[in-house]
Amino acid sequence: MSHVTCIGIATLDLVFRVDTYPTGPGKYPAHGRDEIGGGVAANAAVTVAALGGEAAFIGCVGDDLTGDRIVAGLASAGVDVAAVRRVAGAASPLSAVLVDGTGDRLIVNHADPDLFSAGPPVDHHELAGTAAVLTDMRWPGGAVPALLEARERGLPAIVDCDHDPAVNRGTEILAAATHVIFSLPTLMAFTGGADAEEAMRSVAEHTDAWVAATAGDEGVYWLDDGSVHHRSAFVVDVVDTLGAGDVFHGAFALAIVEGQSVESALRFATGASAVKCTRTGGRAGIPDRREVAAFLESNP
Amino acid sequence: MSHVTCIGIATLDLVFRVDTYPTGPGKYPAHGRDEIGGGVAANAAVTVAALGGEAAFIGCVGDDLTGDRIVAGLASAGVDVAAVRRVAGAASPLSAVLVDGTGDRLIVNHADPDLFSAGPPVDHHELAGTAAVLTDMRWPGGAVPALLEARERGLPAIVDCDHDPAVNRGTEILAAATHVIFSLPTLMAFTGGADAEEAMRSVAEHTDAWVAATAGDEGVYWLDDGSVHHRSAFVVDVVDTLGAGDVFHGAFALAIVEGQSVESALRFATGASAVKCTRTGGRAGIPDRREVAAFLESNP
């Protein structure tokens, strides 16, 4: 069964369309507005579902109206939300996102510091039907036990590492994984490596996982049998990169669960992420399976 | 009966506490967050209720969850919301407010352009019990008939003019009023006057109303029998000016309804506004009657 359990953060993004970014105090009118779900693990779950897999999301949101909207948005995208933790008295993660039409984003995000410490850790019963676990770095109490449980059962235990692992039990998360995909800037900052190759080799001190690093329009690096490999990104007209990394990780996890090789999974993930970048909106731009297949066919 | 009907805009403000204001695209973490009602006429209604008057708010909000929160916030402040228009399919006005702790604000606000045109105009039956009408400039379809109805019945028809009256039927609103209180920058821009006095005299082309102009910590100017008068602001430790103008107008309207002279009403409004400026939060900083009375007693 192609079932991926995604564990970590879900947010509500309030997107304001502005003519120019604010430069200081004052009043700035927005000429449009959207509300859309976001968050690293939550967007990955939506990607898995959009690409034809079965997806569950486990994470913490408040028992507020923002949390209602976050959960409803995931459910309407076909994600199983039965194990979402609703934390009493906590505010759900919320971001104000300013968009000026050039593809750039200004994001002000807030998460209640007590939210994730209050959520009950993931229990092995909650992973009964899953074929893989994919986590971000926001909720160690969820990620660590779930990754360890997946490893123990011989399942892929995949980590999207876009945050400094030196904080918030990040090194525990890395150590529990079978696959870690860094963003290249995070990897370089964490290891102090002089280049991608050195950084990827030195991260082996922290994890025995297969390691990759995404580098935006430079493509993706990965380590295989001690040597560094590279795949270029597809050349597309980028209009919006918001959520592109989340799409990459969701697509990669699904492909691995489907039994694809890592090279094939990386190609699939790179393609899914490329299609997403040609569309405006974060979650709204996530492609379906047919669209990714057509893209890969015409970009061999 | 000290009943003021406030007509115009109500918003939900999402307040993010940040260390520094954003300077361009990127991710900026907020270390705190609040949700609080705002909007010119809505805050004035809350002020009237807080100062012991009876207040109704009439305006347009969407039939969305944001609108639910706006209406619930007004009701919990003691404002009559029975005549609020819930416009199907429209987004309620929403602002992202960034606060850096210095008292300044960066506000990104969005209102659906179709919201106010879709709201049914105010009907004279809806003003049956009121002793005064106070409007802002956002909803001419509400403000103009309500002001005309109040005038016809010999009641105060008060306008808070903080927007350029040259747009959005603003001159119709001015012409329908018995009392217009400008913000001084708006008045200067509208009339092209060289100073407060010239600007106040030349606005008589547009309205036969009594006219005043608030000038923040410079106090307030008003025109009486052809001559310009001035009252200084009280000297207080200003921590937050958000909503101070709305408090001024609500307090002024209530004082007029209570039969105070304009001089006395201006002193009362200046005092209420001064107390508000010593407190953080927009609506959260609105004082009650006892607090304003104590302030005025100790600041003769």
Coordinates of C-alpha atoms in Angstrom, one line a residue, chain A residues 10-295:
Chain A
A10 CA 0.5 22.5 9.5
T11 CA -0.2 26.2 9.2
L12 CA -2.8 28.5 7.8
D13 CA -1.4 31.1 5.4
L14 CA -3.2 34.4 5.0
V15 CA -1.9 35.6 1.6
F16 CA -2.2 39.4 0.9
R17 CA -1.5 40.6 -2.7
V18 CA 0.3 44.0 -2.5
D19 CA 1.7 46.3 -5.0
T20 CA 5.0 46.8 -3.1
Y21 CA 6.5 45.4 0.0
P22 CA 6.1 47.5 3.2
T23 CA 9.2 49.5 4.1
G24 CA 8.3 50.4 7.6
P25 CA 5.4 51.6 9.8
G26 CA 2.3 52.7 8.1
K27 CA -0.8 51.5 6.3
Y28 CA -0.5 49.4 3.1
P29 CA -3.6 48.3 1.2
A30 CA -3.8 44.8 -0.3
H31 CA -5.7 44.4 -3.5
G32 CA -6.4 40.7 -2.9
R33 CA -6.4 38.0 -0.3
D34 CA -6.4 34.2 0.0
E35 CA -6.4 31.8 2.8
I36 CA -4.7 28.5 2.2
G37 CA -3.2 25.7 4.2
G38 CA 0.6 25.5 4.4
G39 CA 3.3 23.9 6.5
V40 CA 6.1 21.6 5.5
A41 CA 4.7 18.2 6.5
A42 CA 1.2 19.1 5.8
N43 CA 2.0 20.2 2.2
A44 CA 4.0 17.0 1.7
A45 CA 0.9 15.0 2.8
V46 CA -1.3 16.9 0.3
T47 CA 1.3 16.2 -2.4
V48 CA 1.2 12.4 -1.7
A49 CA -2.6 12.5 -1.9
A50 CA -2.5 14.6 -5.1
L51 CA -0.1 12.1 -6.7
G52 CA -2.4 9.2 -6.1
G53 CA -1.0 7.9 -2.8
E54 CA -2.7 7.5 0.5
A55 CA -1.5 10.2 3.0
A56 CA -2.0 10.8 6.7
F57 CA -0.9 13.9 8.6
I58 CA -0.1 13.9 12.2
G59 CA 0.8 17.1 13.9
C60 CA -0.4 19.7 16.5
V61 CA -2.8 22.5 15.9
G62 CA -4.8 24.6 18.5
D63 CA -8.4 24.0 19.3
D64 CA -9.2 27.4 17.7
L65 CA -11.0 28.4 14.5
T66 CA -7.6 28.6 12.6
G67 CA -7.1 25.0 13.6
D68 CA -10.5 24.1 12.3
R69 CA -9.6 25.6 8.9
I70 CA -6.2 23.8 8.8
V71 CA -7.8 20.4 9.5
A72 CA -10.7 21.0 7.1
G73 CA -8.2 22.1 4.3
L74 CA -6.2 18.9 4.7
A75 CA -9.3 16.7 4.8
S76 CA -10.7 18.3 1.7
A77 CA -7.3 17.5 -0.1
G78 CA -7.9 13.8 0.8
V79 CA -5.5 13.6 3.7
D80 CA -6.3 11.4 6.7
V81 CA -6.5 13.8 9.7
A82 CA -7.8 11.3 12.3
A83 CA -4.6 11.6 14.4
V84 CA -4.2 15.4 14.3
R85 CA -3.6 16.7 17.9
R86 CA -5.9 19.6 18.8
V87 CA -4.1 21.3 21.7
A88 CA -6.5 23.0 24.2
G89 CA -5.8 26.7 24.6
A90 CA -3.0 26.9 22.1
A91 CA -3.0 29.1 19.0
S92 CA -2.6 27.3 15.7
P93 CA 0.3 28.2 13.5
L94 CA -0.5 31.2 11.3
S95 CA 1.4 33.1 8.7
A96 CA 0.8 36.4 7.0
V97 CA 2.3 36.1 3.5
L98 CA 2.7 39.2 1.3
V99 CA 3.0 38.6 -2.4
D100 CA 4.0 41.4 -4.8
G101 CA 3.4 39.5 -8.1
T102 CA 7.1 38.9 -8.9
G103 CA 7.2 35.4 -7.4
D104 CA 8.9 36.5 -4.2
R105 CA 7.3 36.2 -0.8
L106 CA 7.5 38.1 2.5
I107 CA 6.3 35.7 5.3
V108 CA 5.6 36.6 8.9
N109 CA 5.0 33.4 10.7
H110 CA 3.9 32.6 14.3
A111 CA 3.7 29.3 16.1
D112 CA 2.8 29.0 19.7
P113 CA 5.9 27.8 21.5
D114 CA 3.8 25.5 23.8
L115 CA 1.9 23.9 20.9
F116 CA 4.3 21.1 20.0
S117 CA 5.5 20.4 23.5
A118 CA 1.8 19.8 24.5
G119 CA 1.0 17.3 21.7
P120 CA 1.1 13.6 22.8
P121 CA 4.0 11.8 21.0
V122 CA 3.2 9.6 18.0
D123 CA 2.2 6.1 19.1
H124 CA 3.1 3.0 17.1
H125 CA -0.6 2.1 16.8
E126 CA -1.0 5.3 14.8
L127 CA 1.5 4.0 12.2
A128 CA -0.2 0.6 11.8
G129 CA -1.1 0.9 8.2
T130 CA 1.7 3.1 6.9
A131 CA 4.4 2.2 4.4
A132 CA 6.7 5.1 5.2
V133 CA 7.1 8.0 7.6
L134 CA 8.1 11.5 6.4
T135 CA 8.8 14.2 9.0
D136 CA 9.9 17.8 9.2
M137 CA 12.0 19.2 12.0
R138 CA 9.2 21.1 13.9
W139 CA 7.9 18.4 16.3
P140 CA 10.6 16.1 17.7
G141 CA 8.1 14.4 20.0
G142 CA 6.2 13.2 16.9
A143 CA 9.1 12.7 14.6
V144 CA 11.6 10.8 16.7
P145 CA 9.4 7.9 17.9
A146 CA 7.7 7.6 14.5
L147 CA 11.0 7.4 12.6
L148 CA 12.4 4.9 15.0
E149 CA 9.2 2.8 14.7
A150 CA 9.4 2.9 10.9
R151 CA 13.1 1.9 10.9
E152 CA 12.4 -1.0 13.3
R153 CA 9.7 -2.2 10.8
G154 CA 12.1 -1.9 7.8
L155 CA 10.1 1.0 6.4
P156 CA 11.5 4.3 4.9
A157 CA 11.9 6.9 7.7
I158 CA 12.4 10.1 5.7
V159 CA 13.3 13.5 7.1
D160 CA 12.9 16.9 5.4
C161 CA 15.7 18.9 7.1
D162 CA 15.1 22.6 6.3
H163 CA 16.0 23.8 9.8
D164 CA 19.2 23.9 11.7
P165 CA 19.4 20.4 13.3
A166 CA 21.5 21.8 16.1
V167 CA 18.4 23.0 17.9
N168 CA 15.1 21.5 19.0
R169 CA 16.4 17.8 19.2
G170 CA 17.3 18.0 15.5
T171 CA 20.2 15.7 15.8
E172 CA 18.0 13.0 17.4
I173 CA 15.7 13.4 14.3
L174 CA 18.6 12.9 11.9
A175 CA 19.9 9.9 13.8
A176 CA 16.5 8.2 13.7
A177 CA 16.1 8.5 9.9
T178 CA 16.8 6.1 7.0
H179 CA 16.7 9.0 4.4
V180 CA 17.5 12.7 5.1
I181 CA 17.0 15.4 2.5
F182 CA 18.6 18.7 3.5
S183 CA 18.2 22.0 1.9
L184 CA 21.7 22.8 0.8
P185 CA 22.0 26.1 2.8
T186 CA 20.9 24.3 5.9
L187 CA 23.4 21.4 5.3
M188 CA 26.2 23.9 4.7
A189 CA 25.4 25.9 7.8
F190 CA 25.1 22.7 10.0
T191 CA 28.3 21.0 8.8
G192 CA 30.4 24.0 8.1
G193 CA 31.4 22.3 4.8
A194 CA 33.2 24.3 2.2
D195 CA 31.1 22.8 -0.6
A196 CA 28.2 20.5 -1.2
E197 CA 30.4 17.4 -1.4
E198 CA 32.4 18.1 1.8
A199 CA 29.1 19.0 3.6
M200 CA 27.4 15.8 2.5
R201 CA 30.4 13.6 3.6
S202 CA 30.7 15.2 7.0
V203 CA 27.0 14.8 7.9
A204 CA 27.7 11.0 8.2
E205 CA 28.9 11.8 11.7
H206 CA 25.3 12.5 12.6
T207 CA 23.3 9.9 10.8
D208 CA 23.7 6.6 9.0
A209 CA 20.8 7.6 6.6
W210 CA 21.0 8.0 2.9
V211 CA 21.6 11.7 2.4
A212 CA 20.6 14.2 -0.2
A213 CA 20.5 18.0 -0.5
T214 CA 18.2 20.1 -2.6
A215 CA 19.7 23.3 -4.1
G216 CA 16.7 25.0 -5.8
D217 CA 17.4 25.7 -9.5
E218 CA 20.8 24.0 -9.1
G219 CA 19.1 20.7 -8.7
V220 CA 19.9 18.0 -6.1
Y221 CA 23.0 16.3 -4.7
W222 CA 23.0 12.9 -3.1
L223 CA 25.6 10.5 -1.7
D224 CA 25.7 6.9 -2.9
D225 CA 28.4 4.4 -2.0
G226 CA 30.6 7.2 -0.8
S227 CA 30.5 9.3 -3.9
V228 CA 28.4 12.5 -4.6
H229 CA 26.0 12.4 -7.4
H230 CA 24.1 15.3 -8.9
R231 CA 20.9 15.8 -10.9
S232 CA 20.1 19.2 -12.6
A233 CA 16.8 20.8 -12.1
F234 CA 14.4 21.0 -15.0
V235 CA 14.5 24.3 -16.7
V236 CA 11.0 25.9 -16.3
D237 CA 9.5 29.4 -16.1
V238 CA 9.4 29.8 -12.4
V239 CA 6.5 31.9 -11.2
D240 CA 6.3 30.8 -7.5
T241 CA 8.6 28.7 -5.5
L242 CA 6.4 28.7 -2.4
G243 CA 6.0 25.0 -1.2
A244 CA 8.3 23.6 -3.9
G245 CA 10.4 21.9 -1.3
D246 CA 7.4 20.3 0.4
V247 CA 6.3 19.0 -3.0
F248 CA 9.7 17.5 -3.6
H249 CA 9.7 15.6 -0.3
G250 CA 6.2 14.3 -0.6
A251 CA 6.8 13.1 -4.2
F252 CA 10.1 11.5 -3.2
A253 CA 8.5 9.6 -0.3
L254 CA 5.7 8.3 -2.4
A255 CA 8.1 7.2 -5.1
I256 CA 10.2 5.3 -2.6
V257 CA 7.2 3.6 -1.2
E258 CA 6.2 2.6 -4.7
G259 CA 9.5 0.8 -5.0
Q260 CA 11.3 3.2 -7.3
S261 CA 15.0 3.5 -7.0
V262 CA 16.4 6.6 -5.3
E263 CA 17.5 7.9 -8.8
S264 CA 14.1 7.4 -10.2
A265 CA 12.5 8.9 -7.1
L266 CA 14.7 12.0 -7.3
R267 CA 13.7 12.4 -10.9
F268 CA 10.0 12.1 -10.0
A269 CA 10.4 14.6 -7.1
T270 CA 12.4 17.0 -9.2
G271 CA 9.6 16.9 -11.9
A272 CA 6.8 17.4 -9.4
S273 CA 8.6 20.3 -7.8
A274 CA 9.3 21.8 -11.3
V275 CA 5.6 21.7 -12.3
K276 CA 4.7 23.3 -8.9
C277 CA 7.1 26.2 -9.6
T278 CA 5.3 27.1 -12.8
R279 CA 2.2 27.9 -10.9
T280 CA 1.2 30.5 -8.4
G281 CA 0.0 29.6 -4.9
G282 CA 1.7 27.2 -2.5
R283 CA -0.6 24.3 -1.9
A284 CA -2.9 25.4 -4.7
G285 CA -0.1 24.8 -7.2
I286 CA 0.6 21.1 -6.3
P287 CA 0.3 19.0 -9.5
D288 CA -1.5 15.6 -9.8
R289 CA 0.0 12.4 -11.1
R290 CA -1.1 12.8 -14.6
E291 CA 0.5 16.3 -14.8
V292 CA 3.8 15.1 -13.4
A293 CA 3.9 12.1 -15.7
A294 CA 3.2 14.3 -18.8
F295 CA 5.9 16.7 -17.7

